[in-house]
CSV table of C-alpha atoms in Angstrom, one decimal:
chain,number,residue,atom,x,y,z
M,1,MET,CA,-8.8,-20.5,36.6
M,2,LEU,CA,-12.0,-21.6,33.2
M,3,GLY,CA,-14.0,-22.0,35.2
M,4,HIS,CA,-14.7,-18.7,36.8
M,5,PHE,CA,-14.6,-16.8,33.7
M,6,ASN,CA,-17.8,-18.7,32.4
M,7,SER,CA,-19.5,-15.6,32.9
M,8,ILE,CA,-17.4,-13.1,30.9
M,9,ILE,CA,-16.4,-15.2,27.7
M,10,ALA,CA,-19.5,-14.9,25.9
M,11,MET,CA,-18.3,-10.6,26.1
M,12,ALA,CA,-14.8,-11.4,25.0
M,13,ALA,CA,-15.6,-14.0,22.2
M,14,ASN,CA,-17.6,-11.0,21.0
M,15,ALA,CA,-15.6,-8.5,21.6
M,16,ALA,CA,-13.2,-10.0,18.9
M,17,LYS,CA,-15.8,-11.8,17.1
M,18,GLN,CA,-15.7,-7.5,16.3
M,19,THR,CA,-12.3,-7.0,15.6
M,20,LYS,CA,-13.0,-10.6,13.5
M,21,LEU,CA,-10.9,-12.7,15.6
M,22,PRO,CA,-10.1,-16.3,13.9
M,23,MET,CA,-10.3,-17.1,17.6
M,24,ALA,CA,-13.9,-15.8,18.6
M,25,ALA,CA,-15.7,-18.8,17.7
M,26,THR,CA,-15.6,-21.7,20.1
M,27,ASP,CA,-15.7,-24.4,17.9
M,28,SER,CA,-13.6,-23.3,15.6
M,29,PRO,CA,-9.9,-24.7,15.1
M,30,ASN,CA,-8.1,-21.9,16.4
M,31,LEU,CA,-4.5,-21.0,14.0
M,32,THR,CA,-2.1,-22.3,16.3
M,33,ASN,CA,0.9,-24.3,15.2
M,34,ASP,CA,-0.5,-27.7,16.1
M,35,GLU,CA,1.3,-31.0,15.2
M,36,ASN,CA,-1.6,-32.7,15.0
M,37,GLY,CA,-3.5,-30.5,12.3
M,38,PRO,CA,-4.9,-31.4,9.8
M,39,LYS,CA,-3.1,-33.5,7.0
M,40,LYS,CA,-1.5,-30.7,4.6
M,41,THR,CA,-3.7,-30.0,1.5
M,42,THR,CA,-3.0,-27.7,-1.1
M,43,PHE,CA,-3.1,-23.3,-1.4
M,44,GLN,CA,-4.7,-24.0,-4.6
M,45,SER,CA,-7.5,-27.3,-4.2
M,46,CYS,CA,-8.9,-24.5,-1.5
M,47,LYS,CA,-8.8,-21.4,-3.3
M,48,ALA,CA,-12.9,-22.7,-5.1
M,49,THR,CA,-13.4,-23.0,-1.4
M,50,SER,CA,-17.5,-22.6,-0.5
M,51,VAL,CA,-17.0,-19.5,1.6
M,52,ALA,CA,-15.6,-17.3,-1.6
M,53,THR,CA,-18.7,-18.3,-3.4
M,54,ASN,CA,-20.9,-17.4,-1.1
M,55,CYS,CA,-19.8,-13.7,-1.4
M,56,ALA,CA,-18.7,-13.8,-4.8
M,57,PRO,CA,-20.5,-10.9,-6.2
M,58,ARG,CA,-23.2,-12.1,-9.1
M,59,THR,CA,-23.6,-8.8,-10.3
M,60,ASN,CA,-20.2,-7.9,-12.2
M,61,LEU,CA,-21.5,-9.5,-16.1
M,62,LEU,CA,-24.8,-7.3,-15.6
M,63,ASP,CA,-22.9,-4.6,-14.9
M,64,LEU,CA,-21.0,-4.6,-18.1
M,65,LYS,CA,-23.5,-5.1,-19.8
M,66,TRP,CA,-25.8,-2.3,-18.3
M,67,LEU,CA,-22.8,-0.3,-18.7
M,68,GLY,CA,-22.2,-1.2,-22.9
M,69,LEU,CA,-26.8,-0.1,-23.0
M,70,TYR,CA,-25.3,3.2,-21.8
M,71,TYR,CA,-22.6,3.4,-23.6
M,72,VAL,CA,-24.9,2.9,-26.4
M,73,VAL,CA,-27.1,4.9,-26.0
M,74,TYR,CA,-24.0,7.7,-25.4
M,75,ILE,CA,-23.0,6.7,-28.6
M,76,GLY,CA,-26.9,7.1,-30.3
M,77,ALA,CA,-27.7,10.2,-28.3
M,78,GLY,CA,-24.5,11.6,-30.1
M,79,THR,CA,-24.3,11.2,-32.7
M,80,LEU,CA,-28.1,12.5,-33.8
M,81,SER,CA,-27.3,15.5,-32.3
M,82,PHE,CA,-24.5,16.4,-34.1
M,83,LEU,CA,-25.8,14.4,-37.4
M,84,ALA,CA,-29.1,17.2,-36.5
M,85,LEU,CA,-26.4,20.2,-36.3
M,86,ARG,CA,-24.3,19.4,-38.5
M,87,ASN,CA,-24.7,23.2,-39.7
M,88,HIS,CA,-23.3,24.6,-36.6
M,89,ILE,CA,-20.5,22.7,-36.7
M,90,ARG,CA,-17.4,24.3,-38.4
M,91,GLY,CA,-14.0,22.2,-39.7
M,92,LYS,CA,-13.2,19.6,-42.2
M,93,LYS,CA,-15.7,17.4,-43.1
M,94,THR,CA,-17.0,14.5,-45.3
M,95,ASN,CA,-19.6,12.1,-44.3
M,96,ASP,CA,-22.7,14.2,-41.8
M,97,PHE,CA,-23.6,10.3,-40.7
M,98,ILE,CA,-19.9,9.1,-40.7
M,99,ASP,CA,-18.5,12.9,-39.1
M,100,SER,CA,-21.2,12.7,-36.4
M,101,LEU,CA,-20.3,9.5,-35.4
M,102,TYR,CA,-17.2,10.9,-35.9
M,103,MET,CA,-17.3,13.3,-33.1
M,104,SER,CA,-19.2,11.7,-30.8
M,105,VAL,CA,-16.7,9.1,-30.0
M,106,VAL,CA,-13.5,11.6,-30.4
M,107,THR,CA,-15.8,13.5,-27.7
M,108,MET,CA,-16.4,10.3,-25.5
M,109,THR,CA,-13.1,9.4,-25.0
M,110,THR,CA,-11.4,12.4,-24.5
M,111,VAL,CA,-9.5,13.3,-27.9
M,112,GLY,CA,-10.8,16.4,-29.3
M,113,TYR,CA,-8.5,16.3,-32.0
M,114,GLY,CA,-10.2,19.8,-32.9
M,115,ASP,CA,-11.0,19.2,-36.4
M,116,LEU,CA,-14.0,19.6,-35.4
M,117,VAL,CA,-16.0,21.8,-33.3
M,118,PRO,CA,-19.2,23.3,-32.9
M,119,HIS,CA,-19.5,27.6,-33.9
M,120,ASP,CA,-22.6,29.3,-32.6
M,121,PHE,CA,-23.8,28.3,-28.7
M,122,LEU,CA,-26.8,25.8,-29.8
M,123,SER,CA,-23.6,23.0,-30.8
M,124,GLN,CA,-21.9,23.9,-27.7
M,125,LEU,CA,-24.3,23.8,-25.3
M,126,VAL,CA,-25.0,20.1,-27.0
M,127,CYS,CA,-21.7,20.2,-26.9
M,128,THR,CA,-21.3,20.8,-23.4
M,129,GLY,CA,-24.4,18.5,-21.6
M,130,PHE,CA,-23.1,15.7,-24.1
M,131,ILE,CA,-18.8,16.1,-21.9
M,132,THR,CA,-21.1,16.4,-19.0
M,133,VAL,CA,-23.0,13.2,-19.7
M,134,GLY,CA,-19.8,11.3,-20.4
M,135,MET,CA,-17.5,12.0,-17.7
M,136,PHE,CA,-20.6,10.4,-15.0
M,137,LEU,CA,-20.5,7.2,-17.9
M,138,PHE,CA,-16.2,7.3,-17.3
M,139,GLY,CA,-17.1,7.6,-13.0
M,140,ILE,CA,-19.4,4.1,-13.6
M,141,VAL,CA,-16.3,2.5,-15.4
M,142,VAL,CA,-13.7,3.4,-12.7
M,143,LYS,CA,-16.5,2.2,-10.1
M,144,LEU,CA,-16.6,-1.5,-11.3
M,145,ALA,CA,-12.5,-1.4,-12.0
M,146,ALA,CA,-12.2,-0.3,-7.8
M,147,LYS,CA,-15.2,-3.3,-7.0
M,148,TYR,CA,-13.7,-5.9,-9.2
M,149,LEU,CA,-10.1,-4.6,-7.4
M,150,VAL,CA,-11.9,-4.9,-4.0
M,151,PHE,CA,-13.7,-7.8,-4.3
M,152,LYS,CA,-10.6,-10.4,-6.2
M,153,GLN,CA,-8.5,-8.9,-2.0
M,154,GLN,CA,-11.5,-9.4,-0.2
M,155,LYS,CA,-12.2,-13.0,-2.5
M,156,VAL,CA,-7.8,-14.1,-1.8
M,157,LEU,CA,-7.8,-12.4,2.0
M,158,ILE,CA,-11.2,-15.0,2.4
M,159,ASN,CA,-9.6,-17.6,1.0
M,160,ALA,CA,-6.1,-17.9,2.3
M,161,LEU,CA,-8.1,-17.5,6.2
M,162,HIS,CA,-9.9,-20.8,4.9
M,163,THR,CA,-7.2,-22.7,3.4
M,164,ALA,CA,-5.1,-22.1,6.7
M,165,ARG,CA,-7.6,-24.1,9.0
M,166,LYS,CA,-7.7,-26.8,7.0
M,167,MET,CA,-4.2,-27.1,6.9
M,168,GLY,CA,-2.4,-25.4,9.6
M,169,PRO,CA,-0.9,-22.0,8.8
M,170,ILE,CA,2.4,-22.6,8.9
M,171,GLU,CA,2.0,-24.3,5.8
M,172,ALA,CA,-0.7,-21.6,4.3
M,173,LEU,CA,2.1,-19.0,4.4
M,174,ASN,CA,4.6,-21.6,2.9
M,175,GLU,CA,2.2,-22.0,0.1
M,176,ILE,CA,1.5,-18.6,-0.5
M,177,GLU,CA,5.1,-18.0,0.1
M,178,SER,CA,5.3,-20.0,-3.9
M,179,ILE,CA,2.8,-18.8,-5.3
M,180,GLU,CA,4.0,-16.2,-8.0
M,181,ILE,CA,1.8,-13.2,-9.4
M,182,ASP,CA,0.9,-13.6,-12.8
M,183,TYR,CA,1.7,-10.8,-15.7
M,184,THR,CA,0.6,-12.4,-18.2
M,185,LYS,CA,-2.3,-10.2,-18.1
M,186,CYS,CA,0.0,-7.6,-18.6
M,187,ILE,CA,1.8,-8.7,-21.3
M,188,ILE,CA,-0.8,-9.4,-23.6
M,189,SER,CA,-2.7,-5.9,-22.9
M,190,LEU,CA,0.9,-4.9,-23.9
M,191,ILE,CA,0.8,-7.3,-27.1
M,192,ALA,CA,-2.4,-5.6,-27.9
M,193,MET,CA,-1.7,-2.4,-28.0
M,194,ALA,CA,1.3,-2.8,-29.6
M,195,VAL,CA,-0.5,-4.7,-33.2
M,196,HIS,CA,-3.1,-1.9,-32.4
M,197,PHE,CA,-0.7,1.0,-32.8
M,198,VAL,CA,0.6,-0.8,-35.9
M,199,ILE,CA,-2.9,-1.4,-37.9
M,200,GLY,CA,-3.1,2.7,-37.3
M,201,VAL,CA,0.5,3.4,-38.1
M,202,PHE,CA,-0.6,1.1,-41.7
M,203,VAL,CA,-3.7,3.1,-41.8
M,204,LEU,CA,-2.6,6.3,-41.1
M,205,VAL,CA,0.3,6.3,-43.8
M,206,SER,CA,-1.5,3.9,-46.6
M,207,VAL,CA,-5.0,5.9,-46.6
M,208,GLU,CA,-4.4,9.4,-44.9
M,209,GLY,CA,-1.2,9.3,-46.9
M,210,MET,CA,0.8,10.5,-44.3
M,211,GLU,CA,4.9,10.7,-43.8
M,212,ILE,CA,5.1,8.0,-40.9
M,213,GLU,CA,7.5,10.5,-38.4
M,214,ASP,CA,3.5,12.2,-38.5
M,215,ALA,CA,1.6,8.9,-38.1
M,216,VAL,CA,3.0,7.2,-35.4
M,217,TYR,CA,2.4,10.7,-33.7
M,218,CYS,CA,-1.0,11.0,-34.7
M,219,ALA,CA,-0.3,7.0,-33.8
M,220,CYS,CA,0.5,7.9,-30.0
M,221,THR,CA,-1.2,11.6,-30.0
M,222,THR,CA,-4.2,9.4,-30.2
M,223,MET,CA,-4.2,6.4,-28.4
M,224,THR,CA,-2.8,8.2,-24.8
M,225,THR,CA,-6.0,11.1,-25.5
M,226,VAL,CA,-3.4,13.8,-26.2
M,227,GLY,CA,-5.2,14.5,-29.5
M,228,PHE,CA,-3.2,17.5,-30.4
M,229,GLY,CA,-5.3,17.7,-33.6
M,230,ASP,CA,-2.4,18.8,-35.4
M,231,GLU,CA,-2.3,15.3,-37.3
M,232,SER,CA,-6.7,13.9,-37.7
M,233,PHE,CA,-8.2,11.5,-39.5
M,234,SER,CA,-9.6,13.4,-43.1
M,235,SER,CA,-10.8,11.3,-44.6
M,236,GLU,CA,-14.7,9.4,-44.9
M,237,PHE,CA,-13.0,5.9,-44.8
M,238,GLY,CA,-10.6,7.4,-42.9
M,239,ARG,CA,-13.1,8.5,-40.0
M,240,MET,CA,-14.8,4.9,-40.7
M,241,PHE,CA,-11.6,3.5,-40.3
M,242,GLY,CA,-11.3,6.0,-36.7
M,243,VAL,CA,-14.1,5.6,-35.0
M,244,LEU,CA,-13.5,1.5,-34.2
M,245,TRP,CA,-9.8,2.5,-33.8
M,246,ILE,CA,-10.0,5.4,-31.4
M,247,PHE,CA,-12.7,3.7,-29.2
M,248,THR,CA,-10.4,0.0,-29.0
M,249,GLY,CA,-7.6,2.1,-28.7
M,250,THR,CA,-7.9,3.8,-25.6
M,251,SER,CA,-10.6,0.8,-24.2
M,252,CYS,CA,-7.2,-1.4,-24.7
M,253,LEU,CA,-5.2,1.4,-23.1
M,254,GLY,CA,-7.6,1.9,-19.7
M,255,GLN,CA,-7.2,-1.9,-19.8
M,256,LEU,CA,-3.8,-1.7,-18.9
M,257,PHE,CA,-4.0,0.5,-16.7
M,258,LEU,CA,-6.6,-2.1,-14.9
M,259,TYR,CA,-4.1,-5.1,-15.5
M,260,VAL,CA,-1.2,-2.9,-13.7
M,261,ALA,CA,-2.8,-2.0,-11.2
M,262,GLU,CA,-4.1,-5.6,-10.5
M,263,VAL,CA,-0.8,-6.8,-10.3
M,264,TYR,CA,-0.5,-4.3,-7.1
M,265,THR,CA,-3.1,-5.2,-5.9
M,266,ASP,CA,-1.7,-9.4,-6.5
M,267,ILE,CA,1.3,-8.0,-4.8
M,268,GLU,CA,-0.5,-6.0,-2.0
M,269,ALA,CA,-2.9,-8.7,-1.1
M,270,LYS,CA,-0.2,-11.9,-1.0
M,271,LYS,CA,1.4,-9.5,1.7
M,272,LEU,CA,-1.8,-8.3,3.6
M,273,VAL,CA,-2.7,-12.4,3.7
M,274,LYS,CA,0.4,-13.3,4.8
M,275,TRP,CA,0.3,-10.5,7.3
M,276,VAL,CA,-3.2,-11.7,8.8
M,277,ILE,CA,-2.4,-15.6,9.2
M,278,ALA,CA,0.8,-14.6,11.1
M,279,SER,CA,-0.3,-11.9,13.1
M,280,ASN,CA,-3.4,-15.1,14.1
M,281,ILE,CA,-0.1,-17.7,15.1
M,282,ILE,CA,-1.1,-18.4,18.4
M,283,ASP,CA,2.8,-19.8,19.5
M,284,LYS,CA,4.3,-21.2,23.1
M,285,LYS,CA,5.4,-18.0,24.2
M,286,ASP,CA,2.5,-16.8,24.2
M,287,PHE,CA,1.0,-19.2,26.2
M,288,GLU,CA,4.4,-18.5,28.7
M,289,ALA,CA,3.8,-15.2,28.5
M,290,ALA,CA,0.0,-15.4,29.5
M,291,ASP,CA,1.8,-18.0,32.8
M,292,ASN,CA,1.7,-16.6,36.2
M,293,LEU,CA,5.6,-18.3,36.4
M,294,GLN,CA,6.2,-16.5,39.7
M,295,LYS,CA,3.0,-17.8,41.4
M,296,GLY,CA,2.8,-20.8,39.6
M,297,LYS,CA,-0.5,-20.7,37.8
M,298,VAL,CA,-1.2,-21.5,35.0
M,299,HIS,CA,-3.7,-19.3,33.1
M,300,GLY,CA,-6.8,-20.6,31.0
M,301,ALA,CA,-8.1,-19.9,27.1
M,302,ALA,CA,-10.3,-17.0,28.8
M,303,ASP,CA,-6.9,-15.5,30.5
M,304,PHE,CA,-4.9,-15.7,27.4
M,305,LEU,CA,-8.1,-14.7,25.2
M,306,LEU,CA,-8.7,-11.3,27.4
M,307,TYR,CA,-4.6,-10.7,27.6
M,308,LYS,CA,-5.1,-10.7,23.5
M,309,LEU,CA,-7.9,-8.3,23.3
M,310,LYS,CA,-5.7,-6.0,26.0
M,311,GLU,CA,-2.6,-5.8,24.1
M,312,MET,CA,-4.9,-5.3,21.5
M,313,ARG,CA,-6.5,-2.1,22.8
M,314,LYS,CA,-9.6,-3.4,22.0
M,315,ILE,CA,-11.3,-3.7,25.7
M,316,LYS,CA,-9.5,-1.6,28.9
M,317,GLN,CA,-8.2,-2.8,32.2
M,318,GLU,CA,-11.7,-0.8,33.3
M,319,ASP,CA,-14.3,-3.2,31.1
M,320,ILE,CA,-12.1,-6.5,32.4
M,321,SER,CA,-12.0,-4.9,36.3
M,322,CYS,CA,-15.9,-4.8,35.5
M,323,ALA,CA,-17.4,-8.0,34.6
M,324,MET,CA,-15.0,-9.1,37.7
M,325,LYS,CA,-16.9,-7.6,40.3
M,326,ASP,CA,-19.9,-8.1,39.0
M,327,VAL,CA,-19.4,-11.9,39.0
M,328,GLY,CA,-17.6,-11.3,42.5
M,329,ILE,CA,-14.1,-12.4,41.4
M,330,ASP,CA,-10.5,-10.8,42.3
M,331,ASP,CA,-9.3,-8.2,40.1
M,332,ARG,CA,-5.4,-10.6,40.0
M,333,SER,CA,-4.6,-12.7,37.0
M,334,VAL,CA,-2.1,-12.6,33.9
M,335,PHE,CA,-2.4,-9.0,34.1
M,336,ASP,CA,-0.1,-8.8,36.7
M,337,VAL,CA,2.8,-10.3,35.2
M,338,ILE,CA,2.0,-9.3,31.6
M,339,PRO,CA,2.6,-5.3,32.1
M,340,ALA,CA,0.3,-2.8,30.8
M,341,GLN,CA,2.5,-1.4,29.3
M,342,LEU,CA,2.6,-4.1,26.3
M,343,SER,CA,-0.5,-2.8,24.8
M,344,GLU,CA,-0.1,1.3,25.6
M,345,LYS,CA,3.1,0.7,23.3
M,346,LYS,CA,1.2,0.6,20.1
């Protein structure tokens, strides 16, 4: 039976490649539960495979450098603008340059205390432009975070499939099941935020002269970027400290959110890898389903491949019939034994 399908194996293989079936390439091993397969290796030893290395983006560090440069230029331009418009800014002032830098950071991080605000059309127009550009920069940050998470999920999937081909799918599934989700980054980020919070409270109490409850309240509203404005930095040293503390505090919060999203991505990636590997395991029952037991016929690899593609609704019976007619083959095969309803139920 296999000899009669040589003319349509190419069509089926191309369709399988488009659906990214590992069995599409005839010279690559299938994800079968084969007892005579390769010797067992460890999943961890296959993490740094050449496949994943070739897919690794080499622009992450460059993107971060450009992002840092953008923010330096952004803060510098905002500081110079607010410094030039210092007479158009109202509120409690200390040092002109420190106030301008402080207002730039407070605006950029969306804390917005309201202790320094523009009070005429020109300063409001400049502030509006500054805020708009800041939102675009925040969009770049979100893009880089999404790129990092998506690439990590892709890398996990590629490494897992490569490992499954080396050590077998059953062993790979067992290895993947034994791997635990790493919460270290989240814990370290929480500790860093707690230390940062305590330092902020200490400075607000010792330098700004706030009561302990007011300092805790101000630190909380600042790190969460709420910034009501009823409590804020008002001294020269306090604002100098606030420039660094506000920027690093909001960055720590964003980093914590990224690590939480990374943990969730790892959990979902683990589920996806297990599903992909398990769905590509060819069990004995699949081969038995492809055999015409009533007529005592055993179908070949091409029959089974066509059946799986039809079951996945990647090809239709009409496509198969046309291909068979072109090579003069009777349109009776594995699909007479396995009802078409199997592919239509999904």
